Amino acid sequence: MLNLQKYGFMPQMMPENAEELPARVTAVHRERYELVCEYGEISGKLKKKEYFVEGEDFPTTGDFVLINYNPAGDSLIVGTLPRKTFFSRRDPTPGRGEQAVASNFDYVFIIQSLNQNFNIKRLERYLTLGWQSGALPVVILTKADLLENQTDYIQAVQKTAAGVPVYAVSAKSGLGLELLADYVKPGKTIVFLGSSGVGKSSLVNALAGEEMMNVSAIREEDGRGRHTTTHRQLIMLKNGAMIIDTPGMRELGMWDISEGLGEAFQDVERFLGGCKFRDCKHQTEPGCAIKEALSSGKLSRERWESYIRLKGEAKYSDDKEAFLRQKQQRNKNIAKINKQKKAAARKFREE
């Protein structure tokens, strides 16, 4: 019998009087799920009444679920247990809302490579969603063997991700991998986030000490690669640590970032609330703390613009209809002003 506690399950997670078996989701394939339970690795599918009628949260990789075990075929998944951490994004398919990515992890490894993939704007986006998940973000700079000195890159990340651990590593040479030992421990789960070509699969193999995932080459001209990982999957390493690897996501749309934005942009939010007027829009109002911070150099304009952009995306996803109404009204106001200007100009010419 397999001990599910090795996969992070705790007995207190079980609801009172529950008769079903607990299991953990290790991969999701459209309508079928790979699971691990006390009977080992099995497959499962959702029980339609609970999920499509009663509105149970659809499971994602890393979730603990309750199942009606079937030794002869697919077991039935009848419930999703409460999550301690959860990472989601706006579904890239229009109209579908939120898309679950992973759950019940302890650390978020935000991975960028030290080549053309390195991108601070993308890092800000991942950090915001990483903090929102409830887990601890850790920035991993891969392919450190490409550079003799990684100091400039590390300092750039530290400036953006204040207080977040940053490590430069190389899966090829083994540089810096020993520094990750404090995270890769038995019973701990780490989710890997990063775009294609950053070396997630190579890092999994290096941490595992064996070839667990296929690795693809990257294009030298732009540093990009194919999506080696085609679905989210939970991998158990020999030492008992678990990694949830995710496909490189071309789109990482904001969803709920009410907590994560403040954590990722502490340097920005410390000035909010210091304005003369409580409803300050930080544009032309007198006594604006943001304008003063920008003028004095205490706040970077790039950071402020990133904050506004991500907050705007979140506002769009939180209340799409309200956002579109505001946008429509703004466009009407602009059209009205332009119409008034044209009328004034015409009147001036006639006079």
XYZ file of C-alpha atoms in Angstrom:
351
model
C 0.000 0.000 0.000
C 1.262 3.464 -0.870
C 1.521 6.046 1.916
C -0.163 9.166 0.536
C 1.481 11.261 3.255
C 4.669 11.025 1.198
C 2.769 13.087 -1.362
C 1.950 15.768 1.192
C -1.421 14.471 2.366
C -2.327 15.032 6.015
C -5.133 13.065 7.756
C -6.715 16.299 9.019
C -7.491 17.210 5.400
C -10.255 14.589 5.330
C -13.800 15.877 5.940
C -15.664 14.338 8.841
C -17.537 11.127 8.030
C -16.045 10.970 4.529
C -16.173 7.425 3.153
C -14.259 8.093 -0.071
C -10.531 7.600 -0.563
C -8.156 10.582 -0.751
C -5.915 10.924 -3.798
C -3.609 13.525 -5.316
C -3.855 14.730 -8.909
C -0.527 14.243 -10.698
C -1.597 15.244 -14.224
C -4.624 16.528 -16.126
C -5.488 15.419 -19.686
C -8.686 17.095 -20.865
C -11.397 14.886 -19.301
C -9.105 12.314 -17.636
C -6.882 12.652 -14.602
C -3.780 10.841 -13.426
C -3.988 10.206 -9.680
C -2.020 8.606 -6.897
C -3.755 6.997 -3.914
C -3.059 4.215 -1.411
C -3.419 1.702 -4.249
C -0.723 3.407 -6.321
C -1.013 5.237 -9.645
C -4.508 5.200 -11.128
C -6.655 7.156 -13.582
C -9.881 8.979 -12.856
C -12.675 11.095 -14.263
C -15.059 13.621 -12.767
C -18.429 12.632 -11.396
C -20.727 14.857 -13.429
C -23.310 15.637 -10.734
C -20.780 17.054 -8.271
C -18.762 19.029 -10.809
C -21.172 20.032 -13.569
C -24.345 20.453 -11.512
C -23.309 21.243 -7.941
C -20.328 23.426 -8.942
C -17.441 21.659 -7.197
C -14.035 23.246 -7.972
C -12.511 21.488 -10.976
C -9.294 19.735 -9.932
C -5.894 20.808 -11.185
C -2.438 19.285 -10.846
C -1.448 19.125 -7.179
C -4.995 19.002 -5.834
C -6.072 16.503 -3.211
C -9.406 14.948 -4.146
C -11.885 12.371 -2.890
C -12.521 9.370 -5.103
C -14.746 6.348 -5.415
C -11.979 3.846 -6.146
C -12.466 1.503 -9.108
C -9.843 -1.252 -9.403
C -11.111 -2.227 -12.871
C -11.040 1.184 -14.594
C -11.346 4.910 -14.045
C -12.110 5.914 -10.471
C -14.736 8.613 -9.943
C -13.564 11.962 -8.553
C -16.352 13.252 -6.327
C -14.804 16.249 -4.535
C -11.867 18.657 -4.407
C -10.381 19.214 -0.965
C -9.513 22.766 0.228
C -6.263 24.165 -1.179
C -3.465 25.695 0.877
C -1.981 27.464 -2.159
C -3.331 27.998 -5.665
C -1.970 29.428 -8.878
C -4.297 30.509 -11.672
C -4.362 32.773 -14.696
C -6.966 34.202 -17.032
C -7.881 31.486 -19.522
C -6.429 32.455 -22.932
C -9.650 31.199 -24.539
C -12.097 34.151 -24.557
C -15.110 33.789 -22.286
C -13.776 30.979 -20.092
C -12.651 33.124 -17.164
C -10.154 31.656 -14.705
C -7.871 28.732 -15.557
C -6.372 26.647 -12.753
C -2.654 25.927 -13.189
C -1.450 24.191 -10.007
C -2.251 23.873 -6.298
C -0.920 22.792 -2.901
C 2.702 23.757 -3.425
C 5.194 25.278 -1.002
C 7.434 27.233 -3.375
C 7.085 28.899 -6.767
C 10.290 28.640 -8.793
C 10.085 31.533 -11.260
C 12.545 30.557 -13.958
C 14.276 32.802 -16.468
C 17.403 31.965 -18.433
C 20.491 34.116 -18.796
C 20.110 34.610 -22.532
C 17.587 36.439 -24.710
C 14.775 35.081 -22.518
C 15.686 37.358 -19.595
C 12.827 39.840 -19.273
C 12.075 42.040 -16.250
C 8.507 42.812 -17.358
C 7.729 39.101 -17.567
C 9.379 38.597 -14.190
C 7.095 41.238 -12.618
C 4.094 39.365 -13.982
C 5.231 35.998 -12.619
C 6.134 37.514 -9.238
C 2.695 39.076 -8.873
C 0.930 35.775 -9.514
C 3.503 33.899 -7.441
C 2.825 36.042 -4.369
C -0.916 35.784 -5.017
C -0.721 31.980 -4.843
C 0.130 32.062 -1.130
C 3.467 30.257 -1.559
C 7.003 31.645 -1.418
C 8.375 32.841 -4.787
C 11.997 32.031 -5.609
C 13.715 33.368 -8.739
C 15.930 30.868 -10.558
C 18.240 32.175 -13.309
C 19.200 29.192 -15.438
C 22.010 28.646 -17.942
C 24.479 30.495 -15.732
C 27.260 28.664 -17.570
C 26.681 31.035 -20.520
C 28.145 33.939 -18.519
C 31.352 34.368 -16.576
C 29.692 36.860 -14.226
C 25.965 36.847 -13.398
C 26.118 39.778 -10.931
C 24.390 42.358 -13.146
C 21.451 40.036 -13.797
C 21.121 39.072 -10.135
C 21.166 42.730 -9.073
C 18.526 43.604 -11.693
C 16.263 40.880 -10.298
C 16.901 41.895 -6.689
C 15.944 45.462 -7.540
C 12.638 44.253 -8.984
C 11.966 41.396 -6.546
C 12.941 42.885 -3.198
C 13.185 40.237 -0.487
C 12.781 37.319 -2.897
C 15.609 34.729 -2.970
C 17.525 34.759 -6.284
C 19.844 31.999 -7.515
C 21.915 31.652 -10.671
C 22.288 27.977 -11.601
C 23.376 25.739 -14.441
C 21.810 22.344 -15.050
C 24.663 21.641 -17.466
C 27.607 22.304 -15.125
C 25.835 21.887 -11.780
C 26.696 25.455 -10.743
C 24.519 26.677 -7.854
C 22.289 23.581 -7.659
C 23.429 22.847 -4.101
C 21.902 26.186 -3.048
C 18.433 24.828 -3.838
C 18.710 21.954 -1.342
C 16.776 23.901 1.308
C 13.721 23.885 -0.987
C 13.983 20.441 -2.583
C 13.100 18.442 0.518
C 10.924 15.358 1.187
C 7.220 16.178 1.298
C 7.684 19.649 -0.213
C 6.109 20.605 -3.534
C 7.594 23.151 -5.930
C 5.814 24.559 -8.978
C 7.996 25.591 -11.934
C 6.880 28.656 -13.915
C 8.624 30.033 -16.963
C 8.341 30.439 -20.688
C 9.526 27.852 -23.205
C 13.260 27.497 -23.629
C 14.303 28.530 -20.101
C 15.464 25.044 -19.185
C 12.714 23.847 -16.825
C 13.004 20.239 -17.974
C 16.805 20.315 -17.738
C 16.547 21.681 -14.195
C 14.085 18.930 -13.210
C 16.520 16.311 -14.507
C 19.464 17.947 -12.710
C 17.600 18.095 -9.375
C 16.336 14.537 -9.824
C 19.789 13.188 -10.655
C 18.283 11.227 -13.535
C 16.650 11.725 -16.923
C 12.985 12.212 -16.020
C 11.933 14.644 -18.750
C 12.702 15.134 -22.415
C 14.829 18.157 -23.239
C 14.612 20.097 -26.504
C 17.181 22.378 -28.099
C 16.575 26.116 -28.348
C 16.986 28.396 -31.344
C 20.207 30.333 -30.973
C 18.896 33.447 -32.712
C 16.165 34.179 -30.148
C 16.798 31.748 -27.289
C 13.359 30.144 -27.609
C 12.493 26.485 -27.584
C 9.590 24.134 -28.135
C 7.193 23.301 -25.323
C 8.886 20.139 -24.014
C 6.215 19.837 -21.325
C 2.788 19.516 -22.956
C 0.698 19.298 -19.797
C 1.038 20.107 -16.119
C 2.392 17.153 -14.180
C 3.545 16.389 -10.655
C 6.848 14.516 -10.497
C 8.152 12.696 -7.420
C 11.945 12.878 -7.054
C 13.964 10.086 -5.486
C 14.533 12.155 -2.323
C 10.772 12.611 -1.783
C 10.447 16.192 -3.048
C 7.802 16.918 -5.684
C 7.903 19.228 -8.678
C 4.924 20.455 -10.673
C 6.229 21.280 -14.122
C 4.112 23.489 -16.344
C 4.188 24.092 -20.107
C 5.750 27.390 -21.166
C 2.801 29.774 -21.215
C 2.682 32.261 -24.071
C -0.014 34.191 -22.214
C -0.066 34.838 -18.492
C -3.177 36.950 -18.089
C -3.923 38.452 -14.696
C -6.864 37.121 -12.735
C -7.225 37.768 -8.997
C -4.069 39.608 -7.877
C -5.493 41.554 -4.932
C -2.725 40.299 -2.619
C 0.047 39.518 -5.066
C 0.234 42.993 -6.590
C 0.938 44.587 -3.220
C 3.660 42.057 -2.418
C 5.339 42.318 -5.821
C 5.147 46.125 -5.884
C 5.837 47.120 -2.293
C 8.077 49.923 -3.575
C 5.048 51.398 -5.386
C 2.312 50.810 -2.818
C 4.231 52.471 0.006
C 3.453 55.810 -1.671
C -0.253 55.076 -2.138
C -2.399 56.632 0.564
C 0.010 59.514 1.014
C -1.787 61.824 -1.415
C -3.591 64.977 -0.321
C -6.906 63.709 -1.719
C -8.228 60.235 -0.927
C -9.592 59.792 -4.473
C -6.375 60.980 -6.137
C -5.981 59.623 -9.689
C -2.233 60.428 -9.675
C -2.537 62.568 -12.775
C -3.041 66.327 -12.333
C -4.153 66.543 -8.699
C -2.110 68.713 -6.315
C -0.373 67.029 -3.372
C -0.025 63.681 -5.195
C 2.506 61.438 -3.434
C 3.047 59.354 -6.567
C 3.863 62.379 -8.745
C 6.234 63.666 -6.099
C 7.976 60.272 -5.811
C 8.351 60.081 -9.595
C 9.772 63.604 -9.775
C 12.265 63.019 -6.968
C 13.389 59.667 -8.327
C 12.200 57.770 -5.248
C 9.923 55.760 -7.543
C 10.910 54.430 -10.957
C 8.563 55.453 -13.756
C 8.974 51.990 -15.292
C 7.826 50.350 -12.058
C 4.844 52.698 -11.795
C 3.826 51.982 -15.391
C 4.167 48.219 -14.816
C 2.016 48.487 -11.692
C -0.699 50.407 -13.529
C -0.621 48.004 -16.473
C -0.983 44.872 -14.341
C -3.622 46.471 -12.161
C -5.535 47.401 -15.305
C -5.400 43.811 -16.525
C -6.652 42.568 -13.171
C -9.483 45.098 -13.193
C -10.470 43.814 -16.625
C -10.609 40.224 -15.402
C -12.249 40.995 -12.051
C -15.179 42.795 -13.664
C -15.016 42.597 -17.429
C -18.424 44.191 -17.969
C -17.655 47.170 -15.721
C -14.275 47.596 -17.384
C -15.845 47.602 -20.848
C -18.559 50.039 -19.695
C -15.897 52.409 -18.374
C -13.906 52.075 -21.593
C -17.029 52.728 -23.673
C -17.919 55.776 -21.577
C -14.349 57.074 -21.861
C -14.482 56.683 -25.630
C -17.833 58.519 -25.693
C -16.347 61.366 -23.657
C -13.381 61.601 -26.027
C -15.723 61.589 -29.037
C -17.862 64.298 -27.404
C -14.815 66.504 -26.749
C -13.589 66.034 -30.317
C -17.039 66.911 -31.629
C -17.095 70.077 -29.516
C -13.625 71.026 -30.783
C -14.698 70.560 -34.392
C -17.856 72.607 -33.811
C -15.833 75.426 -32.206
C -13.352 75.404 -35.078
C -16.148 75.517 -37.645
C -17.804 78.415 -35.836
C -14.458 80.252 -35.709
C -14.003 79.846 -39.481
C -17.528 81.056 -40.177
C -16.950 84.182 -38.136
